[in-house]
Amino acid sequence: MAIRVAFLGLGVMGYPMAGHLLSAGYEVTVYNRTTAKAQAWVEQYGGTYRETPAEAAKGADFVMSCVGNDDDLHQVCLGDNGAFSGMAEGAVFVDHTTVSAEVTRELHAVAAEKGIGFLDAPVSGGQAGAENGVLTVMVGGDQPAYDRAEPVMNVYARQIKLLGGSGSGQLTKMVNQICIAGLVQGLSEGIHFAKHAGLNVEDVIGVISKGAAQSWQMENRYKTMVAGEYDHGFAVDWMRKDLGICLDEARKNGASLPVTAAVDQFYGEVQKAGGRRWDTSSLLARLELSEKD
Ligand code: NAP
């Protein structure tokens, strides 16, 4: 009998991830809060959709989710008609949303009481990574649940690793976002400076991207940044959510994150300038806008 997988949340990330599962031969049932998107998904890929998380999760061996924030995940798991009420003992819930370690540990504990496995499994790689099935998945939870779920996640991942107990996946994602925040600000300042210095930015990046300043952001974003195009991926609103999670966690564990805190404020200014849905490389726009004031 085919392995049954439910997927909750067909957004930018979830829609193609669920598609990969169906293409790989799993029996897939989807749920999306806005039903029209679930209907569109079924028309495109096949499979079935249900009107509530509980109905979608009923009889599933694995339930995957990719929704918005802590409250959204809580609602999808434990709210009215939440997935946990539909899941059978022995099933595994895999959450791909970026949320706090706190809500993850709470849901892991509730799931354990019901005999359900719960893995926090946030992803990195963006929309392109989801569409091409090459995401990086950072997992926290129990080894037996991980061993069962790993082949399922593998359908849309290039790299998967269990990093420790419940919450470890989310903590690793926080490290990822902390590393990106300062790096994007540095790249923005470099491009901004190069323009002021009267240099040819194309030539400058061509040279320095072969040296120690090289980064994924530099290789993949500098052209669109110079062109003032900020619609190439992860939105500023989502980044602020993520940096807020990092800063909250740092207050608890005592880590010092001065650059992350400053960049969080900078993104706040981008939001105020109308850039809530711009991508995260729009820190350059903030520097340029401040010159016009
Ligand atoms: P998105 O396009 O905005 O999609 C969010 C999905 O969650 C939608 O299907 C939405 O349903 C659903 N949802 C939100 N709140 C809900 C609720 N209370 N109950 C039920 N469903 C709810 O977001 P995304 O870009 O796919 O991102 C999803 C998660 O992945 C976020 O945590 C984000 O930080 C993380 N992430 C995103 C990227 C990226 O590049 N986009 C990369 C890595 C990680 P509706 O259709 O009804 O609105």
Short mmCIF file of C-alpha atoms and ligand atoms in Angstrom, two decimals:
data_model
loop_
_atom_site.label_atom_id
_atom_site.label_comp_id
_atom_site.label_asym_id
_atom_site.label_seq_id
_atom_site.Cartn_x
_atom_site.Cartn_y
_atom_site.Cartn_z
CA MET A 1 0.00 0.00 0.00
CA ALA A 2 1.27 3.49 -0.86
CA ILE A 3 2.57 5.63 2.00
CA ARG A 4 0.05 8.36 2.80
CA VAL A 5 1.29 11.90 3.30
CA ALA A 6 -0.73 15.01 4.18
CA PHE A 7 0.68 18.47 3.38
CA LEU A 8 -0.68 21.52 5.21
CA GLY A 9 0.05 24.98 3.76
CA LEU A 10 0.47 25.45 0.01
CA GLY A 11 2.33 28.75 -0.04
CA VAL A 12 5.41 29.73 -2.03
CA MET A 13 7.30 26.85 -0.38
CA GLY A 14 4.62 24.26 0.40
CA TYR A 15 2.99 24.18 -3.04
CA PRO A 16 6.02 22.83 -4.93
CA MET A 17 7.20 20.68 -1.97
CA ALA A 18 3.85 18.85 -1.90
CA GLY A 19 4.09 18.47 -5.68
CA HIS A 20 7.43 16.64 -5.38
CA LEU A 21 5.85 14.18 -2.93
CA LEU A 22 3.12 13.25 -5.37
CA SER A 23 5.58 12.95 -8.26
CA ALA A 24 7.67 10.58 -6.09
CA GLY A 25 4.72 8.19 -5.72
CA TYR A 26 3.34 9.09 -2.29
CA GLU A 27 -0.43 9.23 -1.82
CA VAL A 28 -0.85 12.94 -1.06
CA THR A 29 -3.74 14.83 0.55
CA VAL A 30 -3.36 18.60 0.86
CA TYR A 31 -4.99 21.27 3.01
CA ASN A 32 -4.75 25.02 2.51
CA ARG A 33 -6.61 27.70 4.49
CA THR A 34 -7.65 29.34 1.21
CA THR A 35 -9.30 26.37 -0.47
CA ALA A 36 -8.92 27.73 -4.02
CA LYS A 37 -5.16 27.11 -3.77
CA ALA A 38 -5.73 23.48 -2.72
CA GLN A 39 -8.10 23.04 -5.66
CA ALA A 40 -5.53 24.52 -8.04
CA TRP A 41 -2.87 22.17 -6.62
CA VAL A 42 -5.06 19.09 -7.18
CA GLU A 43 -5.81 20.23 -10.73
CA GLN A 44 -2.09 20.62 -11.41
CA TYR A 45 -0.73 17.50 -9.70
CA GLY A 46 -3.61 15.10 -8.87
CA GLY A 47 -4.07 13.76 -5.31
CA THR A 48 -6.87 15.02 -3.10
CA TYR A 49 -7.61 17.98 -0.84
CA ARG A 50 -9.55 18.35 2.40
CA GLU A 51 -11.17 21.39 4.03
CA THR A 52 -9.49 21.09 7.48
CA PRO A 53 -6.08 19.99 8.80
CA ALA A 54 -7.75 17.20 10.83
CA GLU A 55 -9.46 15.71 7.76
CA ALA A 56 -6.27 15.93 5.70
CA ALA A 57 -4.24 14.30 8.48
CA LYS A 58 -6.69 11.44 9.07
CA GLY A 59 -5.06 8.11 8.17
CA ALA A 60 -1.80 9.76 7.09
CA ASP A 61 1.52 8.12 7.91
CA PHE A 62 3.25 11.52 7.72
CA VAL A 63 1.85 15.04 8.05
CA MET A 64 4.06 17.85 6.74
CA SER A 65 3.37 21.55 7.35
CA CYS A 66 4.75 24.81 6.00
CA VAL A 67 2.67 27.73 7.28
CA GLY A 68 3.60 31.21 8.58
CA ASN A 69 4.58 31.79 12.22
CA ASP A 70 4.17 30.35 15.75
CA ASP A 71 0.47 31.18 16.00
CA ASP A 72 -0.28 29.71 12.58
CA LEU A 73 1.51 26.46 13.41
CA HIS A 74 -0.28 26.24 16.76
CA GLN A 75 -3.63 26.71 15.05
CA VAL A 76 -2.92 24.13 12.36
CA CYS A 77 -1.83 21.54 14.97
CA LEU A 78 -4.07 22.20 17.98
CA GLY A 79 -6.78 24.66 16.88
CA ASP A 80 -10.35 23.77 15.85
CA ASN A 81 -10.05 20.77 13.55
CA GLY A 82 -6.27 20.82 14.06
CA ALA A 83 -4.11 18.08 12.58
CA PHE A 84 -3.27 16.40 15.90
CA SER A 85 -6.94 15.52 16.43
CA GLY A 86 -6.96 13.61 13.14
CA MET A 87 -3.63 11.81 13.45
CA ALA A 88 -3.28 8.18 14.44
CA GLU A 89 -0.81 6.93 17.04
CA GLY A 90 2.52 6.15 15.38
CA ALA A 91 2.18 8.82 12.68
CA VAL A 92 4.89 11.49 12.33
CA PHE A 93 4.34 15.26 12.04
CA VAL A 94 7.13 17.13 10.20
CA ASP A 95 7.03 20.91 10.46
CA HIS A 96 8.91 22.93 7.82
CA THR A 97 7.74 26.36 9.07
CA THR A 98 10.34 28.72 10.57
CA VAL A 99 9.10 29.17 14.17
CA SER A 100 10.51 29.52 17.68
CA ALA A 101 12.19 26.62 19.46
CA GLU A 102 9.65 27.19 22.26
CA VAL A 103 6.51 26.43 20.25
CA THR A 104 8.30 23.48 18.67
CA ARG A 105 9.11 21.94 22.06
CA GLU A 106 5.55 22.52 23.26
CA LEU A 107 4.08 20.76 20.22
CA HIS A 108 6.65 17.96 20.48
CA ALA A 109 5.51 17.33 24.08
CA VAL A 110 1.78 17.36 23.19
CA ALA A 111 2.44 15.06 20.24
CA ALA A 112 4.44 12.65 22.44
CA GLU A 113 1.47 12.31 24.83
CA LYS A 114 -0.65 11.23 21.86
CA GLY A 115 1.98 8.79 20.57
CA ILE A 116 2.72 11.02 17.56
CA GLY A 117 6.30 11.81 16.43
CA PHE A 118 7.10 15.51 15.95
CA LEU A 119 10.11 16.87 14.05
CA ASP A 120 11.06 20.52 13.62
CA ALA A 121 12.47 20.69 10.11
CA PRO A 122 12.85 24.28 8.87
CA VAL A 123 14.33 24.71 5.42
CA SER A 124 16.78 26.91 3.57
CA GLY A 125 17.08 27.37 -0.18
CA GLY A 126 14.12 29.60 -0.92
CA GLN A 127 11.46 29.32 -3.60
CA ALA A 128 13.95 28.05 -6.21
CA GLY A 129 15.17 25.38 -3.77
CA ALA A 130 11.59 24.23 -3.17
CA GLU A 131 10.73 24.20 -6.88
CA ASN A 132 13.89 22.32 -7.84
CA GLY A 133 13.70 19.93 -4.87
CA VAL A 134 17.13 20.93 -3.52
CA LEU A 135 16.32 22.35 -0.07
CA THR A 136 18.55 22.11 3.00
CA VAL A 137 16.54 20.68 5.92
CA MET A 138 17.67 21.27 9.52
CA VAL A 139 15.98 18.76 11.80
CA GLY A 140 15.37 18.49 15.54
CA GLY A 141 13.59 15.65 17.34
CA ASP A 142 13.83 11.94 18.10
CA GLN A 143 15.98 9.55 16.08
CA PRO A 144 13.23 6.94 15.34
CA ALA A 145 10.86 9.60 13.91
CA TYR A 146 13.76 11.09 11.93
CA ASP A 147 14.75 7.71 10.49
CA ARG A 148 11.21 7.16 9.23
CA ALA A 149 10.69 10.68 7.85
CA GLU A 150 14.08 11.19 6.21
CA PRO A 151 13.24 9.37 2.93
CA VAL A 152 10.02 11.41 2.63
CA MET A 153 11.83 14.76 3.11
CA ASN A 154 14.55 13.57 0.74
CA VAL A 155 12.11 14.01 -2.14
CA TYR A 156 12.60 17.80 -2.00
CA ALA A 157 15.98 18.09 -0.28
CA ARG A 158 19.65 18.02 -1.19
CA GLN A 159 20.88 18.10 2.41
CA ILE A 160 19.11 16.79 5.55
CA LYS A 161 20.56 16.42 9.02
CA LEU A 162 19.27 15.61 12.51
CA LEU A 163 21.00 18.16 14.76
CA GLY A 164 19.72 17.10 18.18
CA GLY A 165 16.55 16.95 20.26
CA SER A 166 13.35 18.91 19.70
CA GLY A 167 14.05 22.57 18.80
CA SER A 168 17.56 21.90 17.41
CA GLY A 169 16.39 22.32 13.82
CA GLN A 170 14.87 25.73 14.61
CA LEU A 171 18.00 26.79 16.53
CA THR A 172 20.12 25.85 13.51
CA LYS A 173 17.84 27.87 11.22
CA MET A 174 18.38 30.82 13.59
CA VAL A 175 22.15 30.48 13.08
CA ASN A 176 21.51 30.49 9.33
CA GLN A 177 19.48 33.71 9.51
CA ILE A 178 22.01 35.41 11.84
CA CYS A 179 24.79 34.63 9.32
CA ILE A 180 22.74 35.98 6.40
CA ALA A 181 21.66 39.24 8.11
CA GLY A 182 25.12 40.73 8.61
CA LEU A 183 26.34 39.41 5.29
CA VAL A 184 23.60 41.13 3.26
CA GLN A 185 24.26 44.43 5.06
CA GLY A 186 28.00 44.07 4.29
CA LEU A 187 27.30 43.39 0.62
CA SER A 188 24.92 46.37 0.47
CA GLU A 189 27.52 48.67 2.00
CA GLY A 190 30.19 47.36 -0.41
CA ILE A 191 28.05 48.06 -3.50
CA HIS A 192 26.99 51.43 -2.08
CA PHE A 193 30.63 52.38 -1.48
CA ALA A 194 31.74 51.19 -4.94
CA LYS A 195 29.12 53.43 -6.57
CA HIS A 196 30.28 56.43 -4.51
CA ALA A 197 33.89 55.70 -5.39
CA GLY A 198 33.00 55.86 -9.09
CA LEU A 199 34.00 52.23 -9.71
CA ASN A 200 32.42 49.88 -12.24
CA VAL A 201 30.43 47.61 -9.90
CA GLU A 202 30.35 44.75 -12.42
CA ASP A 203 34.17 44.75 -12.64
CA VAL A 204 34.54 45.11 -8.86
CA ILE A 205 32.31 42.12 -8.08
CA GLY A 206 33.89 40.14 -10.92
CA VAL A 207 37.24 40.44 -9.16
CA ILE A 208 36.35 40.26 -5.47
CA SER A 209 33.93 37.34 -5.91
CA LYS A 210 36.99 35.22 -6.73
CA GLY A 211 38.57 36.14 -3.36
CA ALA A 212 37.76 36.04 0.33
CA ALA A 213 34.66 38.27 0.02
CA GLN A 214 32.83 35.67 -2.07
CA SER A 215 29.36 34.59 -0.94
CA TRP A 216 26.12 33.10 -2.28
CA GLN A 217 24.48 36.51 -1.81
CA MET A 218 27.23 38.19 -3.81
CA GLU A 219 27.11 35.68 -6.68
CA ASN A 220 23.33 35.53 -6.89
CA ARG A 221 22.08 38.97 -5.88
CA TYR A 222 24.54 41.71 -6.83
CA LYS A 223 23.20 42.23 -10.37
CA THR A 224 19.59 42.63 -9.25
CA MET A 225 20.68 44.84 -6.33
CA VAL A 226 22.55 47.17 -8.68
CA ALA A 227 19.48 47.21 -10.95
CA GLY A 228 17.29 48.13 -7.94
CA GLU A 229 15.20 44.93 -8.33
CA TYR A 230 14.04 43.52 -5.03
CA ASP A 231 11.56 40.82 -5.99
CA HIS A 232 13.86 37.81 -6.04
CA GLY A 233 12.98 35.73 -3.05
CA PHE A 234 12.57 35.81 0.70
CA ALA A 235 10.47 38.80 1.80
CA VAL A 236 11.51 41.41 4.38
CA ASP A 237 8.38 40.66 6.47
CA TRP A 238 9.47 37.01 6.83
CA MET A 239 13.05 38.03 7.63
CA ARG A 240 11.85 40.33 10.41
CA LYS A 241 9.82 37.45 11.86
CA ASP A 242 12.93 35.26 11.76
CA LEU A 243 15.28 37.87 13.26
CA GLY A 244 12.72 38.51 16.01
CA ILE A 245 12.86 34.77 16.83
CA CYS A 246 16.69 34.90 16.88
CA LEU A 247 16.78 37.95 19.17
CA ASP A 248 14.20 36.43 21.56
CA GLU A 249 16.24 33.23 21.77
CA ALA A 250 19.48 35.22 22.32
CA ARG A 251 17.86 37.06 25.23
CA LYS A 252 17.21 33.64 26.80
CA ASN A 253 20.58 31.99 26.08
CA GLY A 254 22.73 35.08 26.68
CA ALA A 255 24.30 35.28 23.19
CA SER A 256 25.36 38.73 22.02
CA LEU A 257 23.93 39.65 18.60
CA PRO A 258 24.71 43.36 18.04
CA VAL A 259 24.84 43.23 14.21
CA THR A 260 21.70 41.09 13.96
CA ALA A 261 19.86 43.56 16.22
CA ALA A 262 20.96 46.51 14.07
CA VAL A 263 20.02 44.77 10.81
CA ASP A 264 16.62 43.91 12.28
CA GLN A 265 16.07 47.65 12.80
CA PHE A 266 17.27 48.38 9.25
CA TYR A 267 14.68 45.94 7.88
CA GLY A 268 12.10 47.79 10.00
CA GLU A 269 13.02 50.93 8.09
CA VAL A 270 12.68 49.08 4.77
CA GLN A 271 9.18 48.00 5.86
CA LYS A 272 8.28 51.63 6.64
CA ALA A 273 9.56 52.67 3.21
CA GLY A 274 7.01 50.30 1.61
CA GLY A 275 9.30 47.29 1.21
CA ARG A 276 7.46 44.66 3.23
CA ARG A 277 7.39 42.26 0.28
CA TRP A 278 10.77 43.29 -1.18
CA ASP A 279 13.45 40.63 -0.88
CA THR A 280 16.13 40.75 1.81
CA SER A 281 18.75 42.31 -0.48
CA SER A 282 16.75 45.58 -0.23
CA LEU A 283 19.11 46.74 2.55
CA LEU A 284 20.89 48.51 -0.34
CA ALA A 285 17.67 50.42 -1.12
CA ARG A 286 17.64 51.63 2.50
CA LEU A 287 21.13 53.12 2.11
CA GLU A 288 20.14 54.81 -1.15
CA LEU A 289 16.81 56.06 0.16
CA SER A 290 18.52 57.62 3.20
CA GLU A 291 20.60 59.77 0.82
CA LYS A 292 17.45 61.29 -0.65
CA ASP A 293 16.14 62.45 2.75
P1 NAP B 1 3.49 31.98 2.13
O1 NAP B 1 3.67 31.90 0.64
O2 NAP B 1 2.98 33.24 2.71
O3 NAP B 1 2.52 30.77 2.54
C1 NAP B 1 2.08 30.58 3.86
C2 NAP B 1 1.12 29.41 3.86
O4 NAP B 1 0.66 29.20 5.20
C3 NAP B 1 -0.14 29.64 3.03
O5 NAP B 1 -0.52 28.41 2.47
C4 NAP B 1 -1.16 30.11 4.07
O6 NAP B 1 -2.51 29.87 3.70
C5 NAP B 1 -0.77 29.24 5.25
N1 NAP B 1 -1.19 29.77 6.53
C6 NAP B 1 -0.72 30.89 7.15
N2 NAP B 1 -1.34 31.07 8.33
C7 NAP B 1 -2.21 30.03 8.46
C8 NAP B 1 -3.13 29.66 9.48
N3 NAP B 1 -3.27 30.38 10.61
N4 NAP B 1 -3.85 28.54 9.28
C9 NAP B 1 -3.70 27.82 8.17
N5 NAP B 1 -2.86 28.12 7.16
C10 NAP B 1 -2.12 29.22 7.33
O7 NAP B 1 4.84 31.62 2.89
P2 NAP B 1 6.11 30.79 2.40
O8 NAP B 1 7.04 31.70 1.68
O9 NAP B 1 5.67 29.51 1.75
O10 NAP B 1 6.81 30.49 3.81
C11 NAP B 1 6.27 29.52 4.70
C12 NAP B 1 7.24 29.31 5.87
O11 NAP B 1 8.51 28.91 5.36
C13 NAP B 1 7.50 30.59 6.71
O12 NAP B 1 7.67 30.24 8.04
C14 NAP B 1 8.80 31.13 6.11
O13 NAP B 1 9.52 31.91 7.05
C15 NAP B 1 9.51 29.83 5.78
N6 NAP B 1 10.52 29.94 4.70
C16 NAP B 1 10.23 30.62 3.55
C17 NAP B 1 11.20 30.72 2.55
C18 NAP B 1 10.94 31.50 1.28
O14 NAP B 1 11.90 31.76 0.53
N7 NAP B 1 9.70 31.85 0.96
C19 NAP B 1 12.45 30.12 2.74
C20 NAP B 1 12.70 29.41 3.91
C21 NAP B 1 11.72 29.33 4.89
P3 NAP B 1 -3.31 30.91 2.72
O15 NAP B 1 -2.99 30.47 1.33
O16 NAP B 1 -4.73 30.73 3.08
O17 NAP B 1 -2.79 32.29 3.04
#
